[in-house]
Amino acid sequence: MLVGLTGRYASGKTTVLQWFASRGVRTMSCSDSIRRWLSVEGIEESRESLIEGGRELRRRGGAGILAEMLLDEVSGDDAVID
C-alpha cells in the first residue's frame, strides 16, 4: 500500500511522516528524488539548489516526475510519501 501526503507548507506532513516512520513504515519525500539527482549531477545540496533542482526536473519530466522517481524506487513495498 502507498499513502501520499499532501498539504501546504507547515501543515504537518513531516509530523505525520515521522509518526509512520516511528512505527516501522517506510517513508519517503519527493525532495529525496531531488537530492539524488543533485548528487548525481555533482551539485551541492542547499535550499536554493533543491528548489532549482525540482524546477529543472519538472521542466524535463513534467509535473509528476518527482513522484514517478519515488515510485520506481518503492517497487511494491508499503510506503508513505510526502
Short mmCIF file of N, CA and C in Angstrom, two decimals:
data_model
loop_
_atom_site.label_atom_id
_atom_site.label_comp_id
_atom_site.label_asym_id
_atom_site.label_seq_id
_atom_site.Cartn_x
_atom_site.Cartn_y
_atom_site.Cartn_z
N MET A 1 0.84 -1.17 0.00
CA MET A 1 0.00 0.00 0.00
C MET A 1 0.89 1.24 0.00
N LEU A 2 0.50 2.22 -0.79
CA LEU A 2 1.18 3.51 -0.81
C LEU A 2 0.22 4.57 -0.30
N VAL A 3 0.73 5.43 0.57
CA VAL A 3 -0.04 6.56 1.08
C VAL A 3 0.71 7.82 0.69
N GLY A 4 0.02 8.75 0.07
CA GLY A 4 0.62 10.02 -0.31
C GLY A 4 0.07 11.14 0.55
N LEU A 5 0.96 11.93 1.12
CA LEU A 5 0.56 13.08 1.94
C LEU A 5 0.71 14.36 1.12
N THR A 6 -0.30 15.19 1.17
CA THR A 6 -0.22 16.49 0.52
C THR A 6 -0.67 17.55 1.50
N GLY A 7 -0.28 18.75 1.26
CA GLY A 7 -0.70 19.86 2.11
C GLY A 7 0.19 21.05 1.91
N ARG A 8 -0.25 22.15 2.44
CA ARG A 8 0.52 23.39 2.34
C ARG A 8 1.76 23.33 3.23
N TYR A 9 2.63 24.28 3.02
CA TYR A 9 3.83 24.43 3.83
C TYR A 9 3.43 24.53 5.31
N ALA A 10 4.12 23.79 6.16
CA ALA A 10 3.90 23.79 7.62
C ALA A 10 2.52 23.29 8.02
N SER A 11 1.95 22.37 7.21
CA SER A 11 0.63 21.84 7.54
C SER A 11 0.68 20.57 8.39
N GLY A 12 1.89 20.04 8.64
CA GLY A 12 2.03 18.86 9.48
C GLY A 12 2.41 17.59 8.74
N LYS A 13 2.75 17.68 7.46
CA LYS A 13 3.11 16.49 6.69
C LYS A 13 4.30 15.76 7.31
N THR A 14 5.32 16.50 7.71
CA THR A 14 6.51 15.87 8.29
C THR A 14 6.18 15.20 9.61
N THR A 15 5.32 15.79 10.40
CA THR A 15 4.90 15.19 11.67
C THR A 15 4.21 13.85 11.42
N VAL A 16 3.31 13.81 10.45
CA VAL A 16 2.62 12.57 10.11
C VAL A 16 3.62 11.55 9.57
N LEU A 17 4.54 11.99 8.73
CA LEU A 17 5.56 11.10 8.18
C LEU A 17 6.40 10.49 9.30
N GLN A 18 6.78 11.30 10.28
CA GLN A 18 7.56 10.81 11.42
C GLN A 18 6.77 9.81 12.25
N TRP A 19 5.47 10.02 12.37
CA TRP A 19 4.62 9.08 13.11
C TRP A 19 4.65 7.71 12.44
N PHE A 20 4.49 7.68 11.12
CA PHE A 20 4.54 6.41 10.39
C PHE A 20 5.93 5.78 10.53
N ALA A 21 6.98 6.57 10.39
CA ALA A 21 8.35 6.05 10.49
C ALA A 21 8.61 5.44 11.85
N SER A 22 8.07 6.04 12.91
CA SER A 22 8.28 5.52 14.27
C SER A 22 7.59 4.17 14.46
N ARG A 23 6.71 3.82 13.56
CA ARG A 23 6.01 2.54 13.62
C ARG A 23 6.53 1.56 12.58
N GLY A 24 7.68 1.87 12.02
CA GLY A 24 8.36 0.95 11.11
C GLY A 24 7.92 1.01 9.67
N VAL A 25 7.11 1.98 9.30
CA VAL A 25 6.67 2.12 7.92
C VAL A 25 7.73 2.89 7.14
N ARG A 26 8.02 2.42 5.95
CA ARG A 26 8.99 3.12 5.10
C ARG A 26 8.40 4.48 4.71
N THR A 27 9.20 5.51 4.83
CA THR A 27 8.76 6.86 4.47
C THR A 27 9.72 7.46 3.45
N MET A 28 9.15 8.27 2.58
CA MET A 28 9.94 8.91 1.53
C MET A 28 9.38 10.30 1.28
N SER A 29 10.21 11.14 0.72
CA SER A 29 9.80 12.50 0.40
C SER A 29 10.18 12.80 -1.05
N CYS A 30 9.37 13.59 -1.71
CA CYS A 30 9.71 13.98 -3.08
C CYS A 30 11.06 14.69 -3.13
N SER A 31 11.43 15.35 -2.04
CA SER A 31 12.74 16.00 -2.03
C SER A 31 13.88 14.98 -2.07
N ASP A 32 13.60 13.72 -1.69
CA ASP A 32 14.61 12.66 -1.80
C ASP A 32 15.01 12.48 -3.27
N SER A 33 14.04 12.56 -4.17
CA SER A 33 14.32 12.44 -5.61
C SER A 33 15.24 13.57 -6.06
N ILE A 34 14.96 14.77 -5.59
CA ILE A 34 15.79 15.92 -5.97
C ILE A 34 17.19 15.76 -5.40
N ARG A 35 17.30 15.31 -4.15
CA ARG A 35 18.62 15.13 -3.53
C ARG A 35 19.47 14.12 -4.31
N ARG A 36 18.85 13.01 -4.73
CA ARG A 36 19.59 12.01 -5.51
C ARG A 36 20.06 12.61 -6.83
N TRP A 37 19.20 13.37 -7.49
CA TRP A 37 19.56 14.00 -8.76
C TRP A 37 20.70 14.99 -8.57
N LEU A 38 20.62 15.81 -7.53
CA LEU A 38 21.70 16.77 -7.25
C LEU A 38 23.03 16.04 -7.05
N SER A 39 22.99 14.93 -6.32
CA SER A 39 24.20 14.16 -6.06
C SER A 39 24.80 13.62 -7.36
N VAL A 40 23.95 13.05 -8.21
CA VAL A 40 24.41 12.52 -9.49
C VAL A 40 25.01 13.63 -10.36
N GLU A 41 24.39 14.80 -10.30
CA GLU A 41 24.86 15.93 -11.10
C GLU A 41 26.07 16.64 -10.47
N GLY A 42 26.43 16.24 -9.25
CA GLY A 42 27.57 16.87 -8.58
C GLY A 42 27.28 18.27 -8.06
N ILE A 43 26.01 18.52 -7.75
CA ILE A 43 25.60 19.83 -7.27
C ILE A 43 25.46 19.77 -5.75
N GLU A 44 26.07 20.73 -5.06
CA GLU A 44 25.99 20.78 -3.60
C GLU A 44 24.56 21.06 -3.17
N GLU A 45 24.10 20.33 -2.14
CA GLU A 45 22.74 20.50 -1.66
C GLU A 45 22.59 21.75 -0.80
N SER A 46 21.63 22.56 -1.15
CA SER A 46 21.26 23.74 -0.38
C SER A 46 19.77 23.97 -0.62
N ARG A 47 19.19 24.83 0.15
CA ARG A 47 17.77 25.14 -0.07
C ARG A 47 17.54 25.61 -1.51
N GLU A 48 18.42 26.49 -1.97
CA GLU A 48 18.29 27.03 -3.33
C GLU A 48 18.46 25.93 -4.39
N SER A 49 19.46 25.05 -4.20
CA SER A 49 19.67 24.00 -5.21
C SER A 49 18.52 22.99 -5.20
N LEU A 50 17.91 22.75 -4.04
CA LEU A 50 16.73 21.87 -4.01
C LEU A 50 15.57 22.49 -4.79
N ILE A 51 15.36 23.77 -4.61
CA ILE A 51 14.28 24.46 -5.34
C ILE A 51 14.56 24.44 -6.84
N GLU A 52 15.76 24.84 -7.22
CA GLU A 52 16.11 24.88 -8.64
C GLU A 52 16.15 23.48 -9.25
N GLY A 53 16.65 22.50 -8.49
CA GLY A 53 16.68 21.13 -8.98
C GLY A 53 15.28 20.59 -9.23
N GLY A 54 14.36 20.89 -8.32
CA GLY A 54 12.97 20.47 -8.51
C GLY A 54 12.36 21.11 -9.74
N ARG A 55 12.64 22.37 -9.95
CA ARG A 55 12.14 23.06 -11.16
C ARG A 55 12.70 22.43 -12.43
N GLU A 56 14.00 22.14 -12.40
CA GLU A 56 14.63 21.56 -13.58
C GLU A 56 14.08 20.17 -13.87
N LEU A 57 13.94 19.35 -12.84
CA LEU A 57 13.39 18.01 -13.06
C LEU A 57 11.97 18.09 -13.61
N ARG A 58 11.14 19.00 -13.08
CA ARG A 58 9.78 19.15 -13.60
C ARG A 58 9.78 19.68 -15.04
N ARG A 59 10.71 20.56 -15.33
CA ARG A 59 10.81 21.07 -16.70
C ARG A 59 11.13 19.93 -17.67
N ARG A 60 12.03 19.06 -17.26
CA ARG A 60 12.44 17.95 -18.13
C ARG A 60 11.42 16.82 -18.19
N GLY A 61 10.79 16.52 -17.02
CA GLY A 61 9.96 15.32 -16.96
C GLY A 61 8.49 15.53 -16.69
N GLY A 62 8.07 16.77 -16.53
CA GLY A 62 6.67 17.06 -16.28
C GLY A 62 6.37 17.14 -14.79
N ALA A 63 5.14 17.54 -14.50
CA ALA A 63 4.73 17.83 -13.13
C ALA A 63 4.85 16.63 -12.19
N GLY A 64 4.68 15.42 -12.69
CA GLY A 64 4.69 14.24 -11.82
C GLY A 64 6.02 13.53 -11.70
N ILE A 65 7.08 14.11 -12.23
CA ILE A 65 8.37 13.41 -12.28
C ILE A 65 8.91 13.02 -10.91
N LEU A 66 8.76 13.86 -9.91
CA LEU A 66 9.32 13.54 -8.59
C LEU A 66 8.63 12.32 -8.00
N ALA A 67 7.31 12.25 -8.12
CA ALA A 67 6.57 11.08 -7.63
C ALA A 67 6.92 9.85 -8.45
N GLU A 68 7.06 10.00 -9.76
CA GLU A 68 7.43 8.86 -10.60
C GLU A 68 8.79 8.30 -10.21
N MET A 69 9.73 9.17 -9.90
CA MET A 69 11.06 8.71 -9.47
C MET A 69 10.96 7.91 -8.18
N LEU A 70 10.11 8.35 -7.25
CA LEU A 70 9.93 7.61 -5.99
C LEU A 70 9.23 6.28 -6.23
N LEU A 71 8.23 6.27 -7.09
CA LEU A 71 7.51 5.03 -7.38
C LEU A 71 8.44 3.98 -7.97
N ASP A 72 9.38 4.41 -8.80
CA ASP A 72 10.37 3.47 -9.34
C ASP A 72 11.18 2.83 -8.22
N GLU A 73 11.46 3.58 -7.18
CA GLU A 73 12.26 3.08 -6.06
C GLU A 73 11.46 2.17 -5.13
N VAL A 74 10.18 2.45 -4.95
CA VAL A 74 9.36 1.69 -4.00
C VAL A 74 9.13 0.27 -4.48
N SER A 75 8.78 0.08 -5.72
CA SER A 75 8.53 -1.21 -6.37
C SER A 75 7.81 -2.23 -5.50
N GLY A 76 6.57 -1.92 -5.15
CA GLY A 76 5.73 -2.90 -4.45
C GLY A 76 5.77 -2.86 -2.94
N ASP A 77 6.69 -2.11 -2.34
CA ASP A 77 6.75 -2.01 -0.88
C ASP A 77 5.65 -1.10 -0.36
N ASP A 78 5.30 -1.26 0.91
CA ASP A 78 4.42 -0.31 1.57
C ASP A 78 5.25 0.93 1.90
N ALA A 79 4.66 2.10 1.70
CA ALA A 79 5.40 3.33 1.99
C ALA A 79 4.43 4.49 2.14
N VAL A 80 4.89 5.50 2.87
CA VAL A 80 4.19 6.78 2.97
C VAL A 80 5.10 7.82 2.35
N ILE A 81 4.54 8.60 1.43
CA ILE A 81 5.32 9.58 0.67
C ILE A 81 4.75 10.96 0.92
N ASP A 82 5.65 11.91 1.18
CA ASP A 82 5.17 13.31 1.26
C ASP A 82 5.82 14.12 0.18
#
